[in-house]
Amino acid sequence: MIRTIANKDIKLFLKDKKGVLLTFLLPIILITLFAFAFGGIGKTSPKMSQIKLLVSSQHSSKEITKFIDDLNNVSQLIVIEKQVEEGLELVKKGSYVAQLVLDTVVENGKAMLKYQLFVDASKRIQIGFLEGILQQHISQGKLAGFFEEKFAGMPVKLKKKIQKEVNDSFMTSGLEVVSVLRQDANKDNLGLIQAVAGTAIMMLLFSIVAIGGGLLDEKENGTFKRLLTAPIKPMHLLLGKLLMSVCIGVMQLFVMFIFAWLAFDLHIFKDIPSLLGMLFCTAFAVSSFGVFLVSIVKTRAQLNGISTLIIMIMSALGGSMIPLFVMPAFMQKIAVVSLNYWGIQGFYDIFWRNLSFIDILPRMLVLLGIGVVMLLISMPLFKRNLRQLA
Amino acid sequence: MIQFQEVSLAYGARQVFENVNLTIPKGAVFGLLGPNGAGKSTMMHLLSGLLQASSGSVVVNGMNMSHHKLKAQQLIGFVPQEIALYEEFSAVENLRFFGSLYGIKGKTLEGRISELMASIGLESRKDDVLKTYSGGMKRRVNIAAALLHNPSVVLMDEPTVGIDPQSRNRIFEIIEKLHQQGVTVLYSTHYMEEVERLCSQIAIMDKGKILIQGTLDDLLKSGKKTHQICISFQETITDFKLKLPVTHHWNKEVLVLNCNKDEALTAVLNTLNSLGLEIANIDFSQPNLEQLFMELTGTNLRD
């Protein structure tokens, strides 16, 4: 009897093709993503682990030019020369991980290079990696110069061996690491911002899909049919749903940030216009995504299957489930395809990078753009789907 | 007036409607009969704007549904087969919402809601959420939601399914009142007695085609004039396998014959007599709509 019951349930399970796909495909996709994020899978290509480093100098000198030339030969780095101010601005906006500023100072009557690394502290993993490379490169350079000067006659092989041992045991690079955050910057915990923004956006995605699913419930209980017989344009039904989703979305995000303020002391009121702008743009993009999903599915079961798959992938990729700053560089590059990425980065800009409204505007525009594109795609799909919905 | 002119509708390769022509005069209560899948709901959907004809034209009070859909929809009240209401809202909240879709606002809307709540007999329950209503009560609100904007055409798709006789009677009263007001009503149902009671004109349709159309008298005259004769016996019947010269079936212990009274009855009575069956009673019934319906649409089961 038990076997009969089990057989029946297996048959039913296998008949639900989407359910089967979800049972096996979703874990496979998530395992792959987590393996890439945490397990270092895919790091074999040297190109993939290269970091773009901005390099500037306060003035030009023979030593600085030589140092930059040597740096260009470091395989893990892509060196981009910029003016000091321009470079700092780019790092501050999160466009680059760091900028190395070189200067020459005179100590004990001797010209010495000074190294300052201005970093975007939200990219911890890459900074650590970069620091390691630079420290090694700088100290090796210093030591090579010293040996060249003091032990010119020593055999090259021996000189190199001693040089390496001294370097490994005693040398410090003198590399000074400076965060590009403003001096008046709030020192909110990056992990906290990540947790609040990441979770808020992921949860918003789930709730908006549930709201969008209301349209399918209306189909099932017949009210949608009644709405379609009223003298209103079908597209207004879709836009009405979008408007409601945006309102609920803004409220949901707002409540989550208020909670983060009350419970974890996240300073959410430091830039209210930017916060409101980001809340609206995120809610709009997420709502349009919900509307898009509702336009392509015909039943609630389909909606649940597809939305779970897409939301989990987007959240894993975009930094909601795994903080972007612990992901390898190439994963961070892929993250831009996710809606979560733009939302989380926007909230970083406000709470961590302390950027002005104008500086955050491009991220907001990207979110609005995503929303508009999703909506434009949804409209004809929804129109085509109307007969099934009725 | 409602006109279907050479209307066809296809879903891919499947032809659902083929060159349908139908005229429903202004102010008529028009009964639409047909087995499941005959195309009754499709006709309602074409009229309400839910579907668009592949070819031909659907015209409501002079407005072509293809060209002036929104204006035509303003003239139509649609009562769907399902109870298409929001269960979490009260009756008044539901009516307020559906009224606002037709541009009715403020005092006009509130006045209309009060009037309709009274006419469906639910004034005392108007603020209760719908999920606390019985099926019959919901059906009445379902109808009220279609009448808020005083439509000149009302489409009712099986509005009395699964309700008690009291609610059904109240719905009949509403329809009769609409008829008195000159509203055109298209009424689809499976219940013949409803059509016989309410409708001035009737059409029977099957497989996307109108099979017959006219007044009840016209329809009955056009049939084969088959009578139904019910014969009951003095003693208990044990052998139900009789060989008779006419179509017949047993209803418990009553023998039901479908035949022309003059031609076949004598032969049947002779057969029964020869078998020694003593007749207790014979009932004759006139040809009716159900017989005609079965005659036209057949006895095969439908999906």
XYZ file of C-alpha atoms in Angstrom:
693
model
C 0.000 0.000 0.000
C 2.842 2.360 0.910
C 4.462 1.597 -2.433
C 1.219 2.325 -4.264
C 0.864 5.687 -2.526
C 4.520 6.518 -3.181
C 4.182 5.513 -6.851
C 1.169 7.735 -7.276
C 3.001 10.696 -5.681
C 6.093 10.162 -7.832
C 3.906 10.094 -10.948
C 2.189 13.310 -9.877
C 5.550 14.917 -9.124
C 6.980 13.949 -12.522
C 3.921 15.306 -14.301
C 4.721 18.756 -12.868
C 7.594 19.451 -15.254
C 8.269 22.934 -13.894
C 8.350 21.578 -10.359
C 10.849 18.909 -11.380
C 12.997 21.487 -13.135
C 12.898 23.722 -10.088
C 13.774 20.878 -7.750
C 16.950 20.031 -9.620
C 17.901 23.070 -11.664
C 17.675 25.749 -8.978
C 20.045 24.017 -6.536
C 22.482 23.343 -9.397
C 22.462 27.003 -10.410
C 22.878 28.186 -6.825
C 25.672 25.707 -6.103
C 27.464 26.943 -9.224
C 27.072 30.567 -8.188
C 28.234 29.969 -4.623
C 31.159 27.892 -5.889
C 32.239 30.787 -8.070
C 31.733 33.282 -5.264
C 33.374 31.405 -2.381
C 35.233 28.481 -3.849
C 37.521 30.344 -6.202
C 36.197 28.343 -9.144
C 36.989 29.983 -12.434
C 40.097 31.757 -11.220
C 42.391 29.846 -13.532
C 42.534 32.518 -16.184
C 45.081 35.186 -15.165
C 43.136 37.800 -17.078
C 40.158 37.230 -14.854
C 42.049 38.136 -11.679
C 43.579 41.326 -13.043
C 42.753 44.496 -11.128
C 42.526 47.928 -12.664
C 44.700 50.324 -10.696
C 44.658 54.049 -11.203
C 48.098 55.605 -10.850
C 48.841 59.312 -10.433
C 51.856 61.306 -9.511
C 52.056 64.682 -7.823
C 54.905 65.627 -10.189
C 57.108 63.872 -12.655
C 60.516 62.417 -11.836
C 62.818 59.750 -13.157
C 62.034 57.468 -10.176
C 58.289 57.822 -10.620
C 58.432 57.084 -14.345
C 60.582 53.992 -13.666
C 58.215 52.815 -10.924
C 55.181 53.151 -13.213
C 56.999 51.341 -16.019
C 57.819 48.486 -13.622
C 54.220 48.419 -12.403
C 53.048 48.020 -15.987
C 54.937 44.740 -16.080
C 53.044 43.280 -13.120
C 50.758 40.722 -14.735
C 47.976 40.974 -12.129
C 47.538 44.710 -12.696
C 46.097 46.891 -15.414
C 47.648 50.279 -14.802
C 45.668 53.342 -15.839
C 47.289 56.724 -15.414
C 45.006 59.559 -14.288
C 45.280 63.016 -12.765
C 45.180 62.890 -8.963
C 41.821 64.637 -8.510
C 40.114 62.823 -11.365
C 41.321 59.465 -10.087
C 40.172 60.148 -6.536
C 36.727 61.071 -7.814
C 36.472 57.818 -9.814
C 37.449 55.710 -6.789
C 35.049 57.643 -4.599
C 32.207 56.850 -7.028
C 33.084 53.186 -6.897
C 34.203 53.028 -10.552
C 37.686 51.757 -9.583
C 39.037 49.897 -6.576
C 41.988 52.153 -5.819
C 44.330 54.878 -6.894
C 48.036 54.849 -6.184
C 49.389 58.370 -5.739
C 53.159 58.706 -6.054
C 55.219 61.556 -4.711
C 58.901 62.211 -4.122
C 60.017 63.354 -0.686
C 63.479 64.174 0.502
C 64.648 62.277 3.579
C 68.184 62.701 5.002
C 69.129 64.619 1.882
C 67.998 61.779 -0.340
C 64.987 61.689 -2.712
C 62.574 58.912 -1.737
C 59.297 57.751 -3.283
C 56.133 58.087 -1.181
C 53.250 55.738 -1.925
C 49.651 56.468 -0.991
C 46.904 54.033 -1.962
C 43.451 55.663 -1.955
C 40.864 52.896 -1.802
C 37.134 52.261 -2.034
C 36.844 50.412 1.259
C 33.707 48.592 0.123
C 35.892 46.389 -2.092
C 37.801 44.675 0.678
C 38.898 41.554 -1.116
C 40.363 43.400 -4.079
C 42.070 45.923 -1.805
C 43.742 43.140 0.161
C 44.889 41.538 -3.061
C 46.128 44.861 -4.419
C 47.914 45.780 -1.208
C 49.790 42.482 -1.284
C 50.948 42.988 -4.869
C 51.987 46.589 -4.307
C 53.791 45.940 -1.041
C 55.780 43.177 -2.618
C 56.555 45.255 -5.682
C 57.537 48.369 -3.732
C 59.715 46.591 -1.173
C 61.419 44.540 -3.853
C 62.127 47.710 -5.803
C 63.539 49.423 -2.727
C 65.715 46.492 -1.845
C 66.968 46.083 -5.409
C 68.022 49.748 -5.406
C 69.794 49.328 -2.077
C 71.692 46.230 -3.219
C 72.578 47.862 -6.524
C 74.090 50.760 -4.624
C 75.875 48.924 -1.766
C 76.816 45.532 -3.247
C 77.487 46.325 -6.862
C 80.194 43.685 -7.145
C 78.266 40.758 -5.607
C 77.358 37.842 -7.927
C 73.836 38.329 -9.264
C 72.526 34.941 -8.106
C 73.697 35.437 -4.527
C 72.513 39.037 -4.499
C 69.016 37.951 -5.518
C 68.867 35.194 -2.895
C 69.903 37.521 -0.055
C 67.591 40.175 -1.404
C 64.643 37.753 -1.301
C 65.362 36.578 2.223
C 65.773 40.117 3.536
C 62.608 41.160 1.761
C 60.544 38.282 3.180
C 61.899 38.789 6.716
C 62.277 42.501 7.345
C 61.163 44.825 4.608
C 58.140 47.106 4.815
C 56.924 48.931 1.786
C 55.873 52.195 3.385
C 52.630 51.936 1.450
C 50.010 54.096 3.115
C 46.417 52.968 2.593
C 43.805 55.733 2.766
C 40.034 55.391 2.385
C 38.521 57.842 -0.066
C 35.511 58.475 2.168
C 35.019 62.084 3.219
C 36.378 62.998 6.629
C 32.852 63.679 7.917
C 31.737 60.320 6.644
C 29.556 58.150 8.763
C 31.392 55.040 9.759
C 28.483 52.702 9.310
C 29.435 49.082 9.120
C 29.670 48.002 5.502
C 28.320 44.572 6.409
C 25.278 46.190 7.984
C 24.573 48.272 4.884
C 25.042 45.168 2.773
C 22.712 43.116 4.956
C 19.973 45.744 5.048
C 20.098 46.783 1.382
C 20.657 43.262 0.044
C 17.917 41.653 2.074
C 15.507 44.529 1.529
C 15.793 44.286 -2.253
C 15.534 40.498 -2.317
C 12.462 40.552 -0.082
C 10.971 43.342 -2.172
C 11.354 41.177 -5.263
C 9.423 38.382 -3.583
C 6.654 40.664 -2.339
C 6.241 42.434 -5.655
C 5.912 39.108 -7.430
C 3.245 38.156 -4.898
C 1.421 41.423 -5.592
C 1.708 40.882 -9.330
C 0.326 37.409 -8.772
C -2.840 39.120 -7.575
C -3.608 39.660 -11.241
C -3.587 35.910 -11.738
C -5.821 35.461 -8.695
C -8.217 37.928 -10.274
C -8.168 35.775 -13.366
C -9.016 32.719 -11.314
C -11.874 34.324 -9.378
C -13.313 35.989 -12.470
C -12.915 39.620 -11.437
C -10.335 40.190 -14.158
C -12.918 39.220 -16.748
C -15.308 41.733 -15.259
C -12.622 44.437 -15.326
C -12.007 43.758 -19.002
C -15.689 44.287 -19.800
C -15.611 47.756 -18.210
C -14.846 50.728 -20.458
C -11.166 50.941 -19.543
C -8.095 50.225 -21.615
C -6.496 46.880 -20.704
C -3.140 48.591 -20.416
C -4.531 50.738 -17.611
C -5.078 47.566 -15.622
C -1.398 46.770 -15.957
C -0.304 50.316 -15.137
C -2.666 50.393 -12.150
C -1.001 47.257 -10.855
C 2.411 48.834 -11.433
C 1.450 51.992 -9.548
C 0.201 49.975 -6.599
C 3.371 47.855 -6.614
C 5.597 50.928 -6.653
C 3.709 52.445 -3.684
C 3.886 49.223 -1.674
C 7.531 48.767 -2.717
C 8.560 52.244 -1.536
C 6.725 51.685 1.733
C 8.269 48.261 2.261
C 11.815 49.523 1.641
C 11.188 52.570 3.828
C 9.956 50.421 6.715
C 12.996 48.139 6.371
C 15.402 51.078 6.517
C 13.519 52.610 9.454
C 13.881 49.274 11.227
C 17.621 49.239 10.432
C 17.862 52.733 11.885
C 15.989 51.829 15.073
C 17.488 48.409 15.622
C 21.025 48.762 14.238
C 21.608 52.512 14.275
C 22.075 52.764 10.503
C 22.212 56.489 9.751
C 19.512 56.662 7.125
C 18.743 60.384 7.370
C 22.108 61.721 6.233
C 20.866 62.329 2.672
C 17.081 62.141 2.522
C 16.615 63.204 -1.159
C 19.057 60.506 -2.314
C 17.421 57.913 -0.076
C 13.936 58.755 -1.360
C 15.223 58.766 -4.931
C 16.797 55.341 -4.500
C 13.696 53.963 -2.758
C 11.516 55.099 -5.637
C 13.853 53.944 -8.421
C 14.426 50.551 -6.785
C 10.699 50.056 -6.184
C 9.943 51.081 -9.780
C 12.519 48.713 -11.283
C 11.413 45.835 -9.057
C 7.719 46.506 -9.767
C 8.339 46.554 -13.510
C 10.117 43.254 -13.106
C 7.011 41.917 -11.329
C 4.779 43.215 -14.108
C 7.080 41.595 -16.664
C 6.819 38.233 -14.938
C 3.049 38.467 -14.728
C 2.934 39.261 -18.446
C 4.821 36.156 -19.474
C 3.063 33.589 -17.295
C -0.453 32.224 -17.472
C -0.903 30.590 -14.081
C 0.173 31.155 -10.514
C 2.141 27.892 -10.561
C 4.160 29.180 -13.521
C 4.702 32.500 -11.778
C 5.936 30.833 -8.599
C 8.352 28.607 -10.500
C 9.833 31.239 -12.780
C 9.990 33.996 -10.177
C 11.749 31.823 -7.582
C 14.330 30.816 -10.155
C 15.005 34.350 -11.423
C 14.950 36.027 -8.005
C 17.342 33.516 -6.457
C 19.775 33.857 -9.358
C 19.572 37.657 -9.406
C 19.980 37.841 -5.639
C 22.941 35.493 -5.602
C 24.599 37.328 -8.486
C 23.724 40.862 -7.473
C 24.980 40.733 -3.901
C 21.809 40.133 -1.893
C 22.843 36.678 -0.748
C 26.632 36.975 -0.911
C 28.221 40.404 -0.368
C 29.808 41.615 -3.582
C 32.997 42.653 -1.784
C 33.803 39.036 -0.974
C 33.259 37.890 -4.543
C 36.045 37.537 -7.121
C 36.424 40.415 -9.563
C 34.853 38.562 -12.498
C 31.755 37.767 -10.423
C 31.501 41.444 -9.595
C 31.566 42.161 -13.308
C 28.755 39.705 -13.996
C 26.736 41.223 -11.143
C 25.754 44.229 -13.275
C 23.139 42.108 -15.067
C 21.236 41.866 -11.807
C 18.717 44.392 -10.631
C 19.868 43.787 -7.042
C 23.355 45.011 -7.915
C 22.207 48.483 -8.947
C 19.984 48.825 -5.922
C 22.634 47.692 -3.448
C 25.334 49.858 -5.044
C 22.994 52.858 -4.864
C 22.505 52.314 -1.142
C 26.290 51.881 -0.717
C 26.685 55.229 -2.465
C 24.393 56.864 0.060
C 25.434 55.195 3.301
C 29.028 54.154 2.667
C 30.498 56.282 -0.052
C 28.529 59.356 1.044
C 28.105 60.517 -2.537
C 25.961 63.484 -3.452
C 22.557 63.145 -5.149
C 24.091 64.084 -8.507
C 26.739 61.369 -8.164
C 24.124 58.745 -7.297
C 21.842 59.868 -10.124
C 23.428 57.570 -12.770
C 22.590 54.515 -10.647
C 19.040 55.779 -10.226
C 18.789 56.305 -13.970
C 19.991 52.755 -14.603
C 17.242 51.453 -12.298
C 14.647 53.650 -14.007
C 15.946 52.461 -17.366
C 15.621 48.823 -16.338
C 12.075 49.575 -15.183
C 11.102 51.324 -18.407
C 12.567 48.580 -20.597
C 10.776 45.862 -18.591
C 7.533 47.793 -18.890
C 7.904 48.296 -22.631
C 8.513 44.579 -23.096
C 5.626 43.694 -20.783
C 2.985 45.742 -22.569
C 2.739 43.779 -25.834
C 3.193 40.486 -23.956
C 0.336 41.371 -21.618
C -1.870 42.364 -24.555
C -1.115 39.058 -26.252
C -1.841 37.200 -23.036
C -5.193 38.912 -22.416
C -7.353 36.231 -23.988
C -5.896 33.564 -21.702
C -6.225 35.892 -18.728
C -9.889 36.478 -19.524
C -30.529 46.370 -30.506
C -27.822 43.752 -30.799
C -26.654 42.485 -34.166
C -24.268 39.717 -35.100
C -23.457 39.981 -38.790
C -21.561 37.082 -40.361
C -19.500 36.720 -37.181
C -16.732 34.159 -37.164
C -14.175 33.431 -34.479
C -11.252 31.059 -34.603
C -8.662 30.033 -32.003
C -5.795 29.042 -34.224
C -7.089 26.297 -36.497
C -10.177 25.687 -34.361
C -13.276 27.469 -35.670
C -15.439 28.388 -32.677
C -17.999 30.569 -34.442
C -18.840 30.394 -38.112
C -20.822 33.076 -39.936
C -23.252 33.653 -37.103
C -26.132 36.029 -37.824
C -28.426 37.096 -35.022
C -30.585 40.108 -34.302
C -31.913 40.846 -30.838
C -34.511 43.602 -30.831
C -34.253 46.537 -28.446
C -36.008 45.872 -25.133
C -36.257 42.104 -25.646
C -35.403 39.548 -23.011
C -33.610 37.111 -25.248
C -32.959 33.569 -24.030
C -29.877 31.785 -25.239
C -29.980 28.014 -24.875
C -27.385 25.438 -25.723
C -25.488 22.504 -24.255
C -22.061 22.996 -22.677
C -19.567 24.208 -25.253
C -22.302 25.411 -27.621
C -20.828 28.923 -27.772
C -23.158 30.800 -25.421
C -20.363 32.239 -23.282
C -18.326 33.002 -26.409
C -21.262 35.026 -27.699
C -21.397 36.895 -24.379
C -17.646 37.506 -24.531
C -17.863 38.849 -28.082
C -20.598 41.215 -26.969
C -18.865 42.371 -23.824
C -15.586 43.079 -25.613
C -13.635 40.266 -23.984
C -13.132 38.687 -27.386
C -12.858 40.193 -30.816
C -14.428 38.522 -33.838
C -12.037 37.199 -36.471
C -14.452 38.453 -39.116
C -17.919 39.987 -39.336
C -19.289 42.606 -37.021
C -20.878 42.751 -33.592
C -23.016 45.867 -33.199
C -24.576 47.088 -29.957
C -27.065 49.954 -30.223
C -25.437 51.054 -33.462
C -21.877 50.830 -32.128
C -19.495 48.399 -33.702
C -17.495 46.542 -31.026
C -14.401 46.551 -33.215
C -14.339 50.311 -33.721
C -16.015 51.781 -30.642
C -15.333 49.159 -28.009
C -15.026 51.474 -25.002
C -18.168 53.436 -25.919
C -20.107 50.221 -26.481
C -18.861 48.804 -23.182
C -20.303 51.856 -21.450
C -23.758 50.723 -22.680
C -23.369 47.128 -21.541
C -23.703 45.497 -18.142
C -22.111 42.067 -17.970
C -23.048 39.465 -15.362
C -20.401 36.768 -15.680
C -21.016 33.114 -14.922
C -18.583 33.254 -11.977
C -19.180 35.410 -8.940
C -16.737 38.048 -10.066
C -16.501 40.088 -6.897
C -13.864 40.803 -4.276
C -14.581 38.504 -1.319
C -12.668 40.692 1.134
C -14.739 43.774 0.294
C -18.254 44.444 1.519
C -21.075 44.531 -1.018
C -21.047 48.327 -0.955
C -17.268 48.486 -1.431
C -17.557 46.129 -4.395
C -20.315 48.198 -5.967
C -18.434 51.446 -5.295
C -15.393 50.075 -7.120
C -17.260 48.682 -10.122
C -19.389 51.859 -10.352
C -16.275 54.017 -10.448
C -14.994 52.030 -13.450
C -17.971 53.431 -15.375
C -17.268 56.992 -14.242
C -20.071 57.184 -11.691
C -19.080 59.183 -8.633
C -20.240 60.783 -5.408
C -23.929 61.089 -4.603
C -25.046 59.580 -7.895
C -23.049 56.446 -7.161
C -24.144 56.231 -3.525
C -27.794 56.724 -4.558
C -27.540 54.031 -7.188
C -25.904 51.625 -4.732
C -28.703 52.150 -2.170
C -31.330 51.631 -4.860
C -29.739 48.407 -6.082
C -29.055 47.035 -2.598
C -32.753 47.495 -1.872
C -33.822 45.848 -5.108
C -31.647 42.776 -4.454
C -32.922 42.636 -0.865
C -29.567 43.018 0.863
C -29.787 46.488 2.393
C -29.319 45.181 5.932
C -26.128 43.263 4.979
C -24.605 45.931 2.747
C -21.537 46.527 4.933
C -20.755 42.876 5.617
C -17.776 41.408 3.799
C -18.796 39.297 0.861
C -17.217 36.100 2.094
C -19.860 35.964 4.840
C -22.656 35.913 2.211
C -24.445 32.817 0.957
C -24.117 31.781 -2.682
C -27.496 33.273 -3.554
C -26.663 36.594 -1.938
C -23.383 36.790 -3.828
C -25.201 36.050 -7.092
C -27.543 38.974 -6.437
C -24.630 41.339 -5.754
C -22.968 39.968 -8.902
C -25.999 41.173 -10.853
C -26.183 44.521 -9.060
C -22.553 45.222 -10.013
C -23.548 45.044 -13.683
C -26.499 47.412 -13.329
C -24.854 50.356 -11.551
C -24.386 52.446 -14.690
C -27.936 51.923 -15.961
C -26.866 49.921 -19.018
C -29.211 49.696 -21.999
C -27.998 46.139 -22.692
C -27.505 43.526 -19.968
C -25.700 40.245 -20.622
C -26.409 37.505 -18.111
C -24.347 34.341 -18.364
C -26.126 31.636 -16.329
C -26.903 33.963 -13.420
C -28.943 31.478 -11.395
C -26.552 28.549 -11.141
C -26.565 26.895 -7.725
C -28.924 29.170 -5.846
C -32.070 28.704 -3.788
C -35.577 29.357 -5.209
C -35.926 32.602 -3.207
C -32.812 34.141 -4.705
C -33.801 32.850 -8.119
C -37.196 34.502 -7.849
C -35.610 37.782 -6.820
C -33.351 37.596 -9.879
C -36.401 36.944 -12.079
C -38.059 40.021 -10.612
C -34.977 42.103 -11.410
C -35.023 40.863 -15.015
C -38.725 41.560 -15.372
C -38.127 45.073 -14.051
C -35.319 45.591 -16.561
C -37.687 44.436 -19.305
C -40.300 46.966 -18.190
C -37.626 49.686 -18.330
C -36.867 48.798 -21.958
C -33.462 47.285 -21.276
C -32.323 44.597 -23.722
C -31.372 41.446 -21.828
C -29.422 38.530 -23.271
C -29.983 35.632 -20.900
C -28.020 32.425 -21.176
C -29.052 29.378 -19.174
C -29.494 25.617 -19.096
C -32.842 25.876 -17.348
C -35.684 25.696 -19.889
C -38.342 26.838 -17.418
C -36.430 30.076 -16.831
C -36.424 30.834 -20.519
C -40.100 29.903 -20.824
C -40.953 32.250 -17.979
C -38.717 35.229 -18.797
C -37.861 35.410 -22.457
C -39.825 36.996 -25.253
C -37.442 35.499 -27.817
C -35.247 32.435 -27.724
C -32.351 31.016 -29.696
C -30.955 27.503 -29.411
C -27.359 27.162 -30.413
C -24.844 24.357 -30.680
C -21.278 24.016 -31.944
C -20.993 27.752 -32.559
C -24.102 27.996 -34.698
C -27.619 29.310 -34.128
C -29.904 26.335 -34.764
C -33.227 28.063 -34.312
C -34.496 31.471 -33.247
C -37.933 32.987 -32.508
C -40.654 33.265 -29.885
C -41.460 30.237 -27.723
C -44.560 29.518 -29.825
C -42.571 29.783 -33.060
C -40.033 27.326 -31.725
C -42.573 24.798 -30.490
C -44.452 24.929 -33.792
C -41.272 24.203 -35.668
C -40.577 20.986 -33.731
C -41.692 17.485 -34.600
C -44.781 17.895 -32.355
C -43.694 14.925 -30.321
C -45.792 14.296 -27.220
C -44.609 12.799 -24.020
C -46.888 10.079 -22.639
C -46.351 8.739 -19.129
C -47.954 5.369 -18.296
C -48.089 3.942 -14.755
C -49.190 0.358 -13.928
C -51.314 -1.369 -11.316
C -48.707 -3.934 -10.366
C -44.957 -3.721 -9.648
C -42.877 -3.892 -12.809
C -40.010 -6.378 -12.836
C -39.229 -6.666 -16.526
C -38.115 -3.309 -17.928
C -37.029 -4.717 -21.290
C -40.124 -4.094 -23.371
C -40.130 -4.165 -27.133
C -42.248 -1.189 -28.155
C -42.684 0.463 -31.565
C -41.786 3.979 -30.207
C -38.897 5.663 -28.353
C -39.347 5.139 -24.663
C -37.586 5.030 -21.305
C -38.450 4.201 -17.699
C -38.704 6.812 -14.980
C -38.716 4.508 -11.915
C -41.812 2.406 -12.651
C -43.366 4.898 -15.033
C -43.035 4.221 -18.734
C -42.273 7.411 -20.676
C -43.036 7.392 -24.410
C -42.011 10.026 -26.932
C -44.421 9.601 -29.801
C -47.128 11.042 -31.920
C -50.252 10.395 -29.891
C -52.471 9.382 -32.795
C -50.104 7.108 -34.649
C -48.370 5.007 -32.079
C -50.346 4.986 -28.890
C -52.760 2.295 -29.993
C -49.934 -0.014 -30.933
C -48.221 0.552 -27.560
C -51.439 -0.109 -25.610
C -52.009 -3.344 -27.561
C -48.492 -4.537 -26.768
C -48.890 -3.752 -23.055
C -52.256 -5.519 -23.022
C -50.807 -8.626 -24.655
C -48.147 -8.732 -21.909
C -50.884 -8.642 -19.269
C -49.807 -5.296 -17.832
C -52.732 -3.433 -16.297
C -52.559 0.321 -16.818
C -53.356 2.505 -13.806
C -52.941 5.954 -15.374
C -51.947 7.713 -18.620
C -50.610 11.334 -18.694
C -50.270 13.296 -21.908
C -47.994 16.325 -22.098
C -47.751 18.954 -24.841
C -44.492 19.300 -26.824
C -42.131 21.479 -24.768
C -38.887 23.396 -25.092
C -36.788 20.676 -23.478
C -38.003 18.134 -26.019
C -37.209 20.530 -28.831
C -33.797 21.243 -27.300
C -32.974 17.524 -27.141
C -34.316 17.048 -30.621
C -32.031 19.772 -31.997
C -28.889 19.186 -29.983
C -29.067 15.403 -29.537
C -28.631 13.277 -26.467
C -24.876 12.805 -26.560
C -23.042 13.922 -23.446
C -21.029 17.133 -23.761
C -17.797 18.253 -22.096
